[in-house]
Coordinates of C-alpha atoms in Angstrom, one line a residue:
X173 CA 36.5 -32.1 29.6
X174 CA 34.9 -32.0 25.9
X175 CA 34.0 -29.3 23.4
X176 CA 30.5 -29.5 22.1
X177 CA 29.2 -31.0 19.0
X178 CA 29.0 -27.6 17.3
X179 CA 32.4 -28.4 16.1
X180 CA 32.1 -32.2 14.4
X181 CA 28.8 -30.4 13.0
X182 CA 30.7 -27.3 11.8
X183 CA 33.3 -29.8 10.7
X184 CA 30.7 -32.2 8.8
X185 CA 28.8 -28.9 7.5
X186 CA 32.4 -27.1 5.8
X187 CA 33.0 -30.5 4.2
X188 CA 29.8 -31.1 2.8
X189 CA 29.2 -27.4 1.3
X190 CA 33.1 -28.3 -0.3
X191 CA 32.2 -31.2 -2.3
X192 CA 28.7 -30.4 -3.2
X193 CA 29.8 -26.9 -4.6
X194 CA 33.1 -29.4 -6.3
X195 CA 30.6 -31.9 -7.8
X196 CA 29.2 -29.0 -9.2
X197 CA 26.0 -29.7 -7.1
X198 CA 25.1 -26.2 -6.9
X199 CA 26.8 -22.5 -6.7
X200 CA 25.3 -22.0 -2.4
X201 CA 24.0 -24.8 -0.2
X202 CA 20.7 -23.8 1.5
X203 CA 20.9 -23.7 5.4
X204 CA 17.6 -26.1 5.2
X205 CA 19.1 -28.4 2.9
X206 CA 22.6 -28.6 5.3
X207 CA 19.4 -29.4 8.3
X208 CA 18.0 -31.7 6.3
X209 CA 20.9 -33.4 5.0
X210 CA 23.3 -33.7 7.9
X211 CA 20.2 -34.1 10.5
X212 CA 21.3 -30.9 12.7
X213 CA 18.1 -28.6 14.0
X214 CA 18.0 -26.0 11.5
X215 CA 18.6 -23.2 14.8
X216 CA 21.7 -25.3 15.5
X217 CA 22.9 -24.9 11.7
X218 CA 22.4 -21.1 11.9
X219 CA 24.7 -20.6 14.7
X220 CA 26.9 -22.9 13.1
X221 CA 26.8 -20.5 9.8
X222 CA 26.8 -17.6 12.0
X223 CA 30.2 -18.6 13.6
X224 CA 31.8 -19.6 10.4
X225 CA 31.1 -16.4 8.6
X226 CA 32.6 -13.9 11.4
X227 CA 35.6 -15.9 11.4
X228 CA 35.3 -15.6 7.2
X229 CA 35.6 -19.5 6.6
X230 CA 31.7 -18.9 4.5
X231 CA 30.1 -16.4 2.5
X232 CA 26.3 -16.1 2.2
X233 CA 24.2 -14.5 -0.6
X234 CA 20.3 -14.2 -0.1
X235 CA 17.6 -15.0 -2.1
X236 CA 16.2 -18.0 -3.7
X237 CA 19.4 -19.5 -5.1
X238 CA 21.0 -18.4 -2.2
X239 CA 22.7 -20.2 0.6
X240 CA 26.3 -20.7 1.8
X241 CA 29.7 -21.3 0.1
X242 CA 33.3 -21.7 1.5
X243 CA 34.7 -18.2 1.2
X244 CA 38.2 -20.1 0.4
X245 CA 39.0 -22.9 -1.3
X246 CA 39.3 -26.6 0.8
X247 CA 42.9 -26.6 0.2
X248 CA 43.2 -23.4 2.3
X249 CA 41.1 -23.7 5.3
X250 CA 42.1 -26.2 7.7
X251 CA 40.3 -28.1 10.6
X252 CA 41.9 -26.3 13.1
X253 CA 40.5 -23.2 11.7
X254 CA 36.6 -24.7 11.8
X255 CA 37.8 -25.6 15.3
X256 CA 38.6 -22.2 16.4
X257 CA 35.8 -20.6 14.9
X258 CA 33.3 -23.0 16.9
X259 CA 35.4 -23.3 20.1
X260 CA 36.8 -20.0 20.3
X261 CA 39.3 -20.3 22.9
X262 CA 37.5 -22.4 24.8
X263 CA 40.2 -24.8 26.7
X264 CA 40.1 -28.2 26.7
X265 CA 41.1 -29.4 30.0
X266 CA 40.1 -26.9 33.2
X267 CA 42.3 -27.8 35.9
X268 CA 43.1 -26.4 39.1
X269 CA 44.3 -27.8 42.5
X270 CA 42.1 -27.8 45.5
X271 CA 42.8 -24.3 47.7
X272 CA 43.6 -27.1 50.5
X273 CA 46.8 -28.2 48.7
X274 CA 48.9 -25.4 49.2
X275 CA 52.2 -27.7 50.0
X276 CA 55.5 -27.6 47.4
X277 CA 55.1 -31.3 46.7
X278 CA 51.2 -30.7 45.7
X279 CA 51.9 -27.4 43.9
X280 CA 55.0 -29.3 41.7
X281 CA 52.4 -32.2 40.7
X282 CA 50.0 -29.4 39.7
X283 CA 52.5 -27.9 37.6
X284 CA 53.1 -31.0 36.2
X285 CA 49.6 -32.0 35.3
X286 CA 49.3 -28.5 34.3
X287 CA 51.8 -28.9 31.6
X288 CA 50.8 -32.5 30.8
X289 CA 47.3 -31.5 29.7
X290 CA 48.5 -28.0 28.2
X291 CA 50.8 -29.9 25.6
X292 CA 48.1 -32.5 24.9
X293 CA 46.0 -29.7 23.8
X294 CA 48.8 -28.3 22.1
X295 CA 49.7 -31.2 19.9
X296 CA 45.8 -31.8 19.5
X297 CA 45.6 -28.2 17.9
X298 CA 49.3 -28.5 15.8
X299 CA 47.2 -32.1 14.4
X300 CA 44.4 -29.9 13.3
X301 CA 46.4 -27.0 11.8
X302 CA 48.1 -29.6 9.5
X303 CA 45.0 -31.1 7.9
X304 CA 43.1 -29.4 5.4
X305 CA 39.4 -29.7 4.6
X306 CA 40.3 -30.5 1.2
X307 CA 42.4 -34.1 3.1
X308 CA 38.9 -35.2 4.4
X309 CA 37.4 -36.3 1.2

């Protein structure tokens, strides 16, 4: 029952890029420089980057000066978003009774667990939806 680190370090990346770029830092942050910065394996920050441009959250440009940059502004890409990019739809709780309990009493507190861990993940996601990057600094 966890989702992987890929997402706090998506998380920490999409925040960092913001207020660099907002300090007026630089135009792109540099995949090495997000490696070096945040202390993620550089392979692990380019499937980060990978994920977070197909779901369009960054835009890349090439070259020397190149690097990444939010493709919205902070205000308009929430956590829930980095979450889904990363995660996919990945659940968080896999549950499923035993083939043995086949009973009506067994197959009602299934149901109920069921529905206890589907609305925790539910209310998890609805928190994430209502905070923006732009909250988290």
């Amino acid at each position: 029952m966890s989702y992987s680190t890929a997402f706090s370090q998506a998380l920490s990346i999409v925040v960092y890029t913001a207020v660099k770029i907002e300090e007026g830092y630089t135009d792109y942050v540099s995949a090495r420089q997000l490696s070096e910065n945040m202390e993620i394996p550089n392979p692990t920050v380019v499937k980060i980057l990978q994920s977070l441009n197909r779901f369009g959250l960054i835009t890349t440009k090439e070259g020397a000066r190149g690097g990444i940059r939010l493709a919205k502004a902070p205000e308009k890409i929430t956590v829930l978003d980095v979450f889904s990019a990363i995660e996919l739809d990945r659940p968080l709780f896999k549950f499923s009774l035993p083939s043995t309990l086949k009973d009506d009493k067994s197959q009602l507190v299934g149901g109920k667990i069921e529905q206890v861990l589907s609305q925790a993940e539910s209310d998890m996601k609805a928190r994430l939806a209502a905070t923006k990057i732009s909250d988290l600094y």
